[in-house]
Short mmCIF file of C-alpha atoms and ligand atoms in Angstrom, two decimals:
data_model
loop_
_atom_site.label_atom_id
_atom_site.label_comp_id
_atom_site.label_asym_id
_atom_site.label_seq_id
_atom_site.Cartn_x
_atom_site.Cartn_y
_atom_site.Cartn_z
CA MET A 222 -0.19 0.05 -0.37
CA ALA A 223 2.91 2.76 1.34
CA ALA A 224 3.93 1.73 -2.78
CA VAL A 225 1.19 2.36 -4.17
CA LEU A 226 0.66 5.72 -2.92
CA HIS A 227 4.48 7.32 -2.94
CA LYS A 228 4.30 5.95 -7.20
CA LEU A 229 1.07 7.73 -7.24
CA ASN A 230 2.42 10.85 -5.01
CA ILE A 231 -0.99 11.57 -3.48
CA CYS A 232 -1.60 14.49 -1.65
CA LYS A 233 -0.22 13.84 1.66
CA SER A 234 -2.93 15.60 3.53
CA ILE A 235 -5.10 12.61 2.60
CA THR A 236 -3.25 9.74 2.72
CA SER A 237 -4.32 8.34 5.96
CA ARG A 238 -8.00 8.21 4.00
CA ILE A 239 -6.66 7.22 0.85
CA ASP A 240 -7.95 3.03 1.13
CA VAL A 241 -11.35 3.95 1.05
CA ARG A 242 -10.58 4.71 -2.82
CA LEU A 243 -8.37 2.20 -3.71
CA VAL A 244 -10.36 -0.95 -4.33
CA SER A 245 -8.26 -3.83 -5.70
CA SER A 246 -5.17 -3.06 -6.95
CA VAL A 247 -3.98 -5.72 -9.91
CA HIS A 248 -0.87 -6.12 -12.23
CA CYS A 249 -2.90 -4.08 -14.70
CA GLY A 250 -3.43 -0.65 -12.43
CA ASN A 251 -4.88 -0.02 -9.14
CA LYS A 252 -8.54 0.79 -9.08
CA TYR A 253 -9.95 3.77 -7.40
CA LYS A 254 -13.09 5.21 -6.87
CA CYS A 255 -15.31 8.51 -6.28
CA LYS A 256 -18.81 9.72 -6.34
CA LEU A 257 -17.23 13.07 -7.92
CA LEU A 258 -14.00 12.71 -10.75
CA ILE A 259 -12.72 16.06 -11.20
CA ILE A 260 -10.51 16.48 -13.63
CA GLY A 261 -8.36 19.33 -13.79
CA GLY A 262 -7.33 21.42 -10.86
CA GLY A 263 -7.61 24.80 -12.94
CA THR A 264 -9.50 27.39 -11.20
CA GLY A 265 -13.21 25.32 -12.07
CA GLY A 266 -11.51 22.51 -11.38
CA CYS A 267 -10.22 24.15 -7.68
CA SER A 268 -13.08 26.23 -7.59
CA VAL A 269 -15.79 22.63 -8.17
CA ALA A 270 -13.77 20.54 -5.98
CA TRP A 271 -13.91 23.61 -1.86
CA ARG A 272 -17.75 23.97 -3.52
CA PHE A 273 -18.31 19.64 -3.17
CA SER A 274 -16.17 19.02 0.47
CA ARG A 275 -18.19 21.16 2.21
CA LYS A 276 -21.51 18.88 0.77
CA LEU A 277 -19.46 15.54 0.33
CA LYS A 278 -18.19 13.16 2.76
CA ASP A 279 -15.07 13.18 3.15
CA ASN A 280 -12.61 11.01 0.20
CA GLU A 281 -16.33 11.18 -2.23
CA ILE A 282 -13.98 13.37 -4.45
CA CYS A 283 -10.93 13.04 -6.85
CA VAL A 284 -8.92 15.13 -8.69
CA ILE A 285 -6.67 14.14 -11.40
CA ASP A 286 -4.16 16.57 -12.09
CA PRO A 287 0.05 16.13 -12.85
CA ALA A 288 0.53 19.43 -11.74
CA GLU A 289 3.39 20.86 -8.70
CA PHE A 290 1.89 24.22 -9.13
CA HIS A 291 -1.56 26.43 -9.59
CA TYR A 292 -0.86 29.12 -11.18
CA TYR A 293 -3.36 32.86 -10.96
CA GLN A 294 -3.02 33.00 -15.31
CA PRO A 295 -4.04 37.29 -14.93
CA LEU A 296 -0.87 37.54 -13.19
CA PHE A 297 1.70 36.25 -16.09
CA THR A 298 0.78 39.88 -17.55
CA MET A 299 2.47 41.44 -14.55
CA VAL A 300 5.21 39.40 -14.35
CA ALA A 301 6.07 40.09 -18.33
CA ALA A 302 5.61 43.59 -17.49
CA GLY A 303 8.05 43.68 -14.08
CA ILE A 304 5.40 44.51 -12.30
CA LYS A 305 4.81 41.62 -10.11
CA PRO A 306 7.30 38.73 -9.50
CA PHE A 307 6.32 35.26 -11.06
CA GLU A 308 6.80 33.47 -7.39
CA GLN A 309 3.42 35.51 -7.17
CA SER A 310 1.98 33.87 -9.50
CA ARG A 311 1.39 30.20 -8.31
CA ARG A 312 1.09 27.96 -5.39
CA PRO A 313 1.68 23.87 -4.79
CA LEU A 314 -1.56 23.15 -6.47
CA ALA A 315 -2.44 20.54 -3.40
CA SER A 316 -2.26 23.55 -1.71
CA VAL A 317 -5.18 25.09 -2.87
CA LEU A 318 -7.33 21.90 -2.90
CA PRO A 319 -9.46 21.49 -0.29
CA PRO A 320 -7.60 18.47 2.43
CA THR A 321 -10.80 15.69 2.39
CA VAL A 322 -9.90 15.48 -1.49
CA CYS A 323 -8.48 12.55 -3.49
CA LEU A 324 -4.65 14.49 -5.60
CA LEU A 325 -3.93 12.25 -8.19
CA LYS A 326 -1.14 13.12 -9.86
CA ASP A 327 -1.32 11.53 -13.00
CA TYR A 328 -2.50 11.86 -16.59
CA ALA A 329 -5.69 11.38 -17.54
CA GLN A 330 -5.50 9.50 -20.84
CA GLU A 331 -8.89 7.53 -22.13
CA PHE A 332 -12.47 8.53 -20.87
CA ASP A 333 -14.95 5.80 -21.53
CA PRO A 334 -18.22 7.37 -20.50
CA CYS A 335 -20.70 4.62 -21.47
CA ASN A 336 -18.39 2.74 -18.21
CA SER A 337 -18.36 5.56 -16.49
CA VAL A 338 -14.61 5.09 -15.91
CA VAL A 339 -10.93 7.71 -17.12
CA ARG A 340 -7.70 6.13 -17.45
CA MET A 341 -4.69 7.08 -16.22
CA LYS A 342 -1.01 7.41 -18.01
CA SER A 343 -0.06 4.93 -15.68
CA GLY A 344 -2.63 2.41 -16.27
CA ASP A 345 -4.54 3.17 -13.08
CA ARG A 346 -8.00 3.42 -13.56
CA VAL A 347 -10.58 5.59 -12.06
CA TYR A 348 -14.20 4.59 -11.77
CA TYR A 349 -16.94 7.61 -10.87
CA ASP A 350 -19.67 5.53 -9.52
CA PHE A 351 -20.81 3.55 -6.51
CA PRO A 352 -22.49 0.38 -7.98
CA GLY A 353 -26.29 0.09 -6.17
CA ARG A 354 -26.79 3.71 -5.21
CA CYS A 355 -28.54 5.93 -8.07
CA TYR A 356 -26.69 9.44 -7.42
CA GLY A 357 -24.16 8.06 -9.79
CA VAL A 358 -21.07 10.33 -10.99
CA TYR A 359 -20.09 13.39 -12.35
CA ILE A 360 -16.16 15.15 -13.89
CA LEU A 361 -15.47 17.96 -14.98
CA VAL A 362 -12.55 18.98 -17.22
CA ASP A 363 -10.94 21.80 -16.98
CA THR A 364 -8.13 22.49 -18.89
CA LEU A 365 -7.28 24.45 -22.29
CA TYR A 366 -3.91 24.33 -23.43
CA VAL A 367 -1.25 25.83 -25.15
CA GLN A 368 -0.62 24.45 -28.73
CA GLU A 369 3.26 25.95 -28.71
CA VAL A 370 4.39 24.29 -26.08
CA TYR A 371 3.00 20.97 -26.49
CA ASN A 372 2.90 20.11 -29.97
CA PRO A 373 3.67 23.30 -31.94
CA GLN A 374 2.39 23.45 -34.52
CA ILE A 375 3.96 27.19 -36.19
CA PRO A 376 6.97 26.65 -37.85
CA GLY A 377 10.11 28.15 -35.74
CA LEU A 378 7.85 29.15 -33.29
CA LYS A 379 8.46 27.26 -30.70
CA PRO A 380 12.31 27.04 -31.15
CA ALA A 381 11.98 30.65 -30.69
CA LEU A 382 10.21 30.69 -27.29
CA ASP A 383 13.32 28.33 -26.35
CA ASP A 384 16.08 30.28 -27.33
CA PRO A 385 17.29 32.49 -24.35
CA CYS A 386 18.36 35.35 -26.28
CA SER A 387 16.07 35.51 -28.79
CA PRO A 388 12.64 38.64 -28.36
CA VAL A 389 10.12 36.13 -29.01
CA SER A 390 7.23 35.12 -26.19
CA THR A 391 4.27 34.67 -24.66
CA ILE A 392 1.97 35.72 -21.80
CA TYR A 393 0.05 32.54 -21.71
CA ALA A 394 2.39 29.94 -20.10
CA PRO A 395 4.92 30.38 -17.57
CA GLU A 396 7.58 29.15 -18.69
CA TYR A 397 7.77 32.44 -21.45
CA CYS A 398 6.21 35.07 -19.66
CA ALA A 399 9.83 36.43 -17.41
CA LYS A 400 10.98 36.12 -20.64
CA THR A 401 8.79 38.53 -22.04
CA TRP A 402 9.60 41.19 -19.71
CA SER A 403 13.49 40.74 -20.48
CA ALA A 404 13.00 40.95 -24.26
CA ILE A 405 10.86 45.04 -23.38
CA SER A 406 13.15 45.64 -21.90
CA ARG A 407 16.03 45.02 -23.59
CA MET A 408 14.22 46.37 -26.59
CA LYS A 409 16.40 50.06 -27.82
CA GLY A 410 13.94 50.22 -30.70
CA GLY A 411 12.94 48.66 -33.58
CA HIS A 412 9.32 46.84 -34.62
CA ALA A 413 8.09 45.27 -31.42
CA LEU A 414 4.73 42.71 -32.82
CA PHE A 415 1.78 40.82 -30.87
CA THR A 416 -0.15 38.87 -31.98
CA PHE A 417 -3.47 36.92 -31.63
CA PRO A 418 -4.96 34.09 -33.38
CA GLY A 419 -8.48 33.23 -35.40
CA ALA A 420 -10.03 30.91 -33.05
CA GLY A 421 -8.56 29.00 -30.14
CA ALA A 422 -7.87 31.40 -27.28
CA LYS A 423 -8.34 32.17 -24.15
CA CYS A 424 -9.47 35.62 -23.61
CA SER A 425 -7.55 38.76 -26.11
CA GLY A 426 -7.25 41.10 -23.57
CA ALA A 427 -3.95 39.43 -22.22
CA SER A 428 -2.31 39.92 -25.47
CA GLN A 429 -3.48 43.43 -25.51
CA LYS A 430 -2.15 44.62 -22.03
CA ILE A 431 1.33 43.81 -22.10
CA MET A 432 1.42 45.68 -26.03
CA TYR A 433 -0.56 48.72 -23.79
CA LEU A 434 2.57 48.41 -20.74
CA ALA A 435 5.39 47.63 -23.63
CA ASP A 436 4.41 50.59 -24.69
CA ASP A 437 4.03 52.74 -22.00
CA TYR A 438 6.90 51.39 -20.54
CA TYR A 439 8.60 52.64 -24.00
CA ARG A 440 7.33 56.22 -23.37
CA LYS A 441 8.32 56.62 -19.70
CA LYS A 442 11.92 55.18 -21.15
CA LYS A 443 11.71 58.42 -23.60
CA ALA A 444 12.09 55.69 -26.49
CA ARG A 445 8.95 55.05 -27.59
CA ASP A 446 9.35 57.78 -31.30
CA LEU A 447 12.20 54.57 -31.73
CA VAL A 448 9.96 51.94 -31.15
CA ASN A 449 6.41 50.79 -34.16
CA ILE A 450 3.72 48.76 -32.19
CA THR A 451 2.02 46.54 -34.64
CA TYR A 452 -1.09 44.43 -33.10
CA ASN A 453 -1.87 41.90 -35.87
CA THR A 454 -5.06 39.71 -34.89
CA GLY A 455 -6.46 36.26 -36.86
CA SER A 456 -9.54 37.44 -35.36
CA GLU A 457 -11.56 40.29 -37.10
CA ALA A 458 -11.87 43.03 -34.47
CA ILE A 459 -9.69 43.71 -31.61
CA PHE A 460 -12.39 42.24 -28.93
CA GLY A 461 -15.42 40.59 -28.63
CA VAL A 462 -17.04 43.18 -27.77
CA PRO A 463 -18.24 45.85 -29.18
CA LYS A 464 -18.69 48.70 -26.51
CA TYR A 465 -14.69 47.29 -25.94
CA ALA A 466 -13.21 46.56 -29.14
CA ALA A 467 -14.34 50.66 -29.98
CA ALA A 468 -12.50 51.41 -26.50
CA LEU A 469 -9.78 49.44 -27.63
CA ASN A 470 -10.15 50.63 -30.91
CA ARG A 471 -9.76 54.49 -29.93
CA ILE A 472 -6.74 53.35 -27.13
CA ALA A 473 -4.92 51.85 -30.23
CA SER A 474 -5.19 54.73 -32.52
CA LYS A 475 -4.32 57.08 -29.41
CA ARG A 476 -1.38 55.84 -29.11
CA ASN A 477 -0.27 54.77 -32.77
CA ILE A 478 -0.15 51.58 -32.50
CA ALA A 479 -1.28 49.65 -36.02
CA VAL A 480 -4.31 47.45 -35.17
CA ASN A 481 -4.78 44.25 -38.10
CA CYS A 482 -7.52 42.43 -38.39
CA CYS A 483 -7.70 39.05 -40.08
CA CYS A 484 -3.86 39.00 -40.43
CA GLU A 485 -2.81 35.24 -38.53
CA LEU A 486 0.15 34.78 -37.86
CA ALA A 487 1.73 31.95 -40.00
CA GLU A 488 5.67 31.59 -39.05
CA VAL A 489 7.92 32.63 -36.87
CA THR A 490 11.63 32.74 -38.72
CA SER A 491 14.78 34.30 -36.95
CA HIS A 492 14.33 38.22 -37.60
CA HIS A 493 10.99 37.77 -38.98
CA ALA A 494 7.48 37.01 -38.24
CA VAL A 495 5.52 35.86 -41.57
CA PHE A 496 1.22 36.29 -41.21
CA ASN A 497 -1.15 35.13 -43.60
CA ASP A 498 -3.89 37.72 -44.86
CA PRO A 499 -7.77 36.67 -45.17
CA SER A 500 -7.18 35.27 -48.63
CA GLY A 501 -3.46 33.48 -47.58
CA VAL A 502 -1.48 36.13 -49.31
CA PRO A 503 1.47 36.04 -46.99
CA ILE A 504 2.50 39.54 -45.55
CA VAL A 505 6.41 38.88 -43.70
CA LEU A 506 7.00 41.50 -40.91
CA PRO A 507 10.34 41.76 -39.47
CA PHE A 508 10.53 41.94 -36.02
CA ASN A 509 12.72 43.31 -32.58
CA LEU A 510 10.12 42.19 -30.46
CA LEU A 511 7.74 39.42 -31.41
CA HIS A 512 5.02 38.82 -28.30
CA VAL A 513 2.74 35.91 -29.25
CA THR A 514 -0.79 34.29 -28.49
CA PRO A 515 0.13 30.25 -29.35
CA PRO A 516 -2.99 29.09 -30.73
CA MET A 517 -4.75 26.76 -27.37
CA SER A 518 -6.90 23.72 -27.61
CA PRO A 519 -7.81 21.07 -25.47
CA PRO A 520 -5.93 18.29 -24.57
CA PRO A 521 -6.40 15.15 -27.14
CA CYS A 522 -7.14 12.71 -24.64
CA LEU A 523 -10.24 15.13 -24.01
CA ALA A 524 -10.57 15.94 -27.92
CA CYS A 525 -10.48 11.75 -29.27
CA SER A 526 -12.75 10.87 -26.41
CA PRO A 527 -16.46 10.42 -27.38
CA LEU A 528 -16.92 13.38 -25.15
CA ALA A 529 -16.00 15.81 -27.24
CA GLU A 530 -17.05 18.10 -30.15
CA ALA A 531 -15.03 19.01 -32.41
CA GLY A 532 -12.03 18.80 -30.04
CA TYR A 533 -14.29 20.44 -26.71
CA LEU A 534 -16.39 19.23 -24.19
CA ASP A 535 -20.28 19.21 -25.93
CA VAL A 536 -22.04 20.75 -22.67
CA ASP A 537 -25.11 22.47 -23.17
CA PRO A 538 -24.71 25.89 -22.49
CA PHE A 539 -26.93 27.06 -20.72
CA THR A 540 -26.79 24.04 -17.64
CA LEU A 541 -23.31 23.17 -18.64
CA ARG A 542 -23.90 19.68 -18.88
CA HIS A 543 -23.07 17.41 -20.83
CA LYS A 544 -25.56 17.07 -23.86
CA GLN A 545 -25.01 12.68 -24.01
CA PHE A 546 -23.31 11.74 -20.87
CA HIS A 547 -26.46 13.41 -18.21
CA ASN A 548 -23.82 11.76 -15.80
CA VAL A 549 -20.89 14.15 -16.89
CA TYR A 550 -20.92 18.32 -15.77
CA GLY A 551 -18.24 20.62 -17.34
CA LEU A 552 -16.48 24.32 -16.95
CA GLY A 553 -13.70 26.27 -17.84
CA ASP A 554 -11.64 26.32 -20.86
CA CYS A 555 -12.08 23.20 -22.29
CA THR A 556 -15.87 23.08 -22.81
CA ASN A 557 -17.53 24.28 -26.12
CA THR A 558 -19.86 27.29 -24.51
CA PRO A 559 -18.97 30.48 -26.41
CA ASN A 560 -17.73 32.64 -23.80
CA SER A 561 -14.51 34.22 -22.91
CA LYS A 562 -12.44 31.79 -21.44
CA THR A 563 -11.55 34.22 -18.51
CA ALA A 564 -10.98 33.76 -14.76
CA ALA A 565 -14.33 35.18 -13.76
CA ALA A 566 -16.00 33.24 -16.44
CA ALA A 567 -15.26 29.86 -14.75
CA ALA A 568 -15.71 31.13 -11.24
CA ARG A 569 -19.12 32.38 -11.96
CA GLN A 570 -19.87 28.34 -14.22
CA SER A 571 -18.38 26.70 -10.95
CA TYR A 572 -21.64 28.78 -8.85
CA VAL A 573 -24.80 27.62 -11.73
CA LEU A 574 -22.28 24.24 -11.68
CA GLU A 575 -22.80 23.44 -8.01
CA GLN A 576 -26.67 23.76 -8.30
CA ASN A 577 -27.02 22.11 -11.04
CA LEU A 578 -24.87 19.50 -9.92
CA THR A 579 -26.45 19.34 -6.96
CA GLN A 580 -29.18 18.72 -8.62
CA SER A 581 -28.83 15.67 -10.74
CA MET A 582 -26.93 13.97 -7.13
CA ALA A 583 -30.81 14.45 -5.93
CA GLY A 584 -32.28 12.82 -8.89
CA ARG A 585 -33.09 16.34 -10.53
CA GLU A 586 -33.39 17.94 -13.67
CA PRO A 587 -30.87 20.66 -13.18
CA THR A 588 -32.73 24.60 -13.65
CA HIS A 589 -29.54 26.58 -13.17
CA LYS A 590 -28.95 28.45 -16.42
CA TYR A 591 -25.16 30.45 -17.25
CA ASP A 592 -26.04 33.66 -18.60
CA GLY A 593 -22.56 32.94 -20.81
CA TYR A 594 -21.01 35.74 -18.14
CA GLY A 595 -16.85 36.51 -18.59
CA ALA A 596 -14.57 39.76 -17.06
CA CYS A 597 -11.84 40.91 -18.25
CA ALA A 598 -9.83 43.66 -16.36
CA LEU A 599 -7.38 45.44 -19.36
CA LEU A 600 -4.33 47.41 -18.00
CA THR A 601 -4.06 50.22 -20.21
CA SER A 602 -0.75 51.66 -18.69
CA TYR A 603 1.02 51.42 -15.51
CA ARG A 604 -1.04 53.76 -14.09
CA THR A 605 -4.96 53.18 -15.65
CA GLY A 606 -6.97 49.96 -16.96
CA ILE A 607 -11.02 49.60 -17.80
CA LEU A 608 -12.62 46.49 -17.23
CA ALA A 609 -14.83 44.42 -19.37
CA GLU A 610 -17.54 42.18 -18.25
CA PHE A 611 -20.49 41.23 -21.22
CA LEU A 612 -22.59 37.97 -20.99
CA TYR A 613 -23.54 35.33 -24.26
CA ASP A 614 -24.53 37.68 -26.71
CA LYS A 615 -21.80 40.04 -26.67
CA ARG A 616 -23.47 42.86 -24.45
CA PRO A 617 -21.80 44.08 -21.72
CA CYS A 618 -22.72 43.37 -18.10
CA GLU A 619 -21.82 46.32 -16.10
CA THR A 620 -20.90 46.42 -12.11
CA PHE A 621 -20.30 49.73 -11.74
CA PRO A 622 -22.72 52.64 -12.26
CA PHE A 623 -20.15 53.82 -15.06
CA ASP A 624 -18.42 53.83 -17.97
CA GLN A 625 -15.75 50.75 -17.02
CA SER A 626 -14.89 51.03 -20.85
CA LYS A 627 -12.98 54.29 -19.96
CA GLU A 628 -9.95 54.60 -18.44
CA ARG A 629 -9.22 54.80 -14.83
CA LYS A 630 -6.63 54.35 -11.93
CA LEU A 631 -9.13 52.69 -9.47
CA PHE A 632 -9.56 49.53 -12.51
CA TYR A 633 -5.72 49.38 -12.47
CA TYR A 634 -5.57 49.22 -8.87
CA MET A 635 -8.48 46.80 -8.51
CA ASN A 636 -6.40 44.25 -11.19
CA ARG A 637 -3.13 44.37 -9.27
CA ASP A 638 -4.32 44.53 -5.65
CA HIS A 639 -7.41 43.38 -5.48
CA PHE A 640 -8.53 40.65 -7.77
CA PRO A 641 -5.82 38.47 -6.80
CA ARG A 642 -6.75 38.16 -4.09
CA LEU A 643 -10.25 37.46 -4.60
CA TYR A 644 -9.21 34.76 -7.06
CA TRP A 645 -6.52 33.20 -3.86
CA ASN A 646 -9.16 34.03 -1.11
CA LYS A 647 -12.47 33.65 -2.10
CA ALA A 648 -12.86 31.58 -6.03
CA ILE A 649 -10.61 28.82 -6.08
CA LYS A 650 -12.17 28.16 -2.59
CA GLY A 651 -15.71 28.20 -4.29
CA LYS A 652 -16.93 31.62 -2.09
CA TRP A 653 -17.32 33.66 -4.87
CA ASP A 654 -20.15 33.23 -7.43
CA GLY A 655 -19.45 36.31 -9.47
CA PRO A 656 -20.02 40.10 -8.85
CA GLY A 657 -23.82 39.82 -9.32
CA LYS A 658 -24.55 40.22 -5.61
CA LEU A 659 -22.03 43.43 -5.25
CA ARG A 660 -23.87 44.79 -8.89
CA ARG A 661 -27.46 44.31 -7.40
CA PHE A 662 -25.62 46.44 -3.79
CA ILE A 663 -24.17 49.05 -6.16
CA ASN A 664 -26.00 49.33 -9.03
CA PRO A 665 -29.27 48.72 -7.46
CA LEU A 666 -31.56 50.64 -10.48
CA GLY A 667 -29.05 48.50 -13.30
CA LYS A 668 -28.68 51.99 -14.60
CA LYS A 669 -27.41 51.77 -18.28
CA LYS A 670 -23.67 52.95 -18.77
C1 UQ1 B 878 -13.65 38.36 -11.54
O1 UQ1 B 878 -15.32 37.51 -10.71
C2 UQ1 B 878 -12.86 37.64 -11.00
O2 UQ1 B 878 -13.23 35.79 -10.98
C3 UQ1 B 878 -12.25 36.31 -9.48
C4 UQ1 B 878 -11.94 37.89 -12.00
O3 UQ1 B 878 -10.19 37.34 -11.42
C5 UQ1 B 878 -9.67 36.82 -10.54
C6 UQ1 B 878 -11.29 38.90 -12.14
O4 UQ1 B 878 -10.29 39.33 -13.28
C7 UQ1 B 878 -12.61 40.05 -12.58
C8 UQ1 B 878 -12.90 41.61 -13.51
C9 UQ1 B 878 -13.83 39.31 -12.12
C10 UQ1 B 878 -15.41 40.02 -11.96
C11 UQ1 B 878 -15.43 40.99 -10.53
C12 UQ1 B 878 -16.23 41.94 -10.57
C13 UQ1 B 878 -15.71 42.70 -8.68
C14 UQ1 B 878 -16.23 43.27 -11.18
#
């Protein structure tokens, strides 16, 4: 038994209770059973683990995730702008999960939803079913991985990211965000290119934040005249919500930043980036600094499984229940819900999911509806920011009774100081249902901006 536990590197705080889960250990691997199986300890996974740790008995929840650390990803931009140290962006994964869950440090490899079992890389299996009881079992998958890091698609990009001397970096992976700061602070002049893909990426706000901060950095250094800044996005607009797109276009033009839409990064060479225009014609641009938002996708084990539709976990966009397998729910980055993939979205989804899953566990139909809420606090300089909040239909849904698309100092400080605290203390602990209550309190009449 000790050897088995050692092999799995199970969270130490729960090892005394693990024998409840380990139902057999045979030559083809160990078998575990649980009531709630969570795949991925991201924002959604941790939040749901905490929410159900208050409802289920000890040892009824299993989390599969091989990661050593949990990252607060919005902080990567601040690391890349020299505002915060990298260490503040992460905590050991085991420390941000409830002590009563069983953390299996392994990779989910094969989903078999017909038999309610997930096989892991080690060959061990987790059955999310207790025979003879009717509450069934639920899994959530919570991850969106940066393709270029694990499965390079853009020729030349991965070697450039890995070359410590190249000025190519990304804030979308912990490995490279500190490199962004050294590339920005080292560049003395020339072309600074920032990219965003047409499909398959988290919120586009982060890719712009770092650009506005770089712009401000060069202004402060009195070097802005020596730098050309360009934002090339494969999307049709700078931001998905028209109200904020208009504001961001104004900010970009005021700062002398060129914005090109429908311009997709196709290749990286040592001093040039190749883009495809809408008709597929290559455009070759020189760069002295290249910040890339690599295309992202759910991991292949999910994409190739019966749970996926076009690569993503196929859930109802409102109830978050799987369309076919009703004992499966999903939230976070891996689902095919058409919301912006942000921490704020996952936090709100975790509330809806908790309500619906609780109803399912009681044998009732889920009735709560996720409205697509997402938020992005966009730093626009070292003193200002805007706060985008919106729903599925691209309709703004602002918390404050004033226009949040205007640059304000308040949003800079909230992003720098308040949101990290909200995240670590409330959101991942399943104690934050979104800003709805706050909105009703400070803007009771729902005044339109
Ligand atoms: C939010 O709810 C959230 O989730 C925890 C974030 O991630 C840290 C955010 O960045 C934002 C902006 C929100 C929305 C919260 C308020 C108070 C408007």
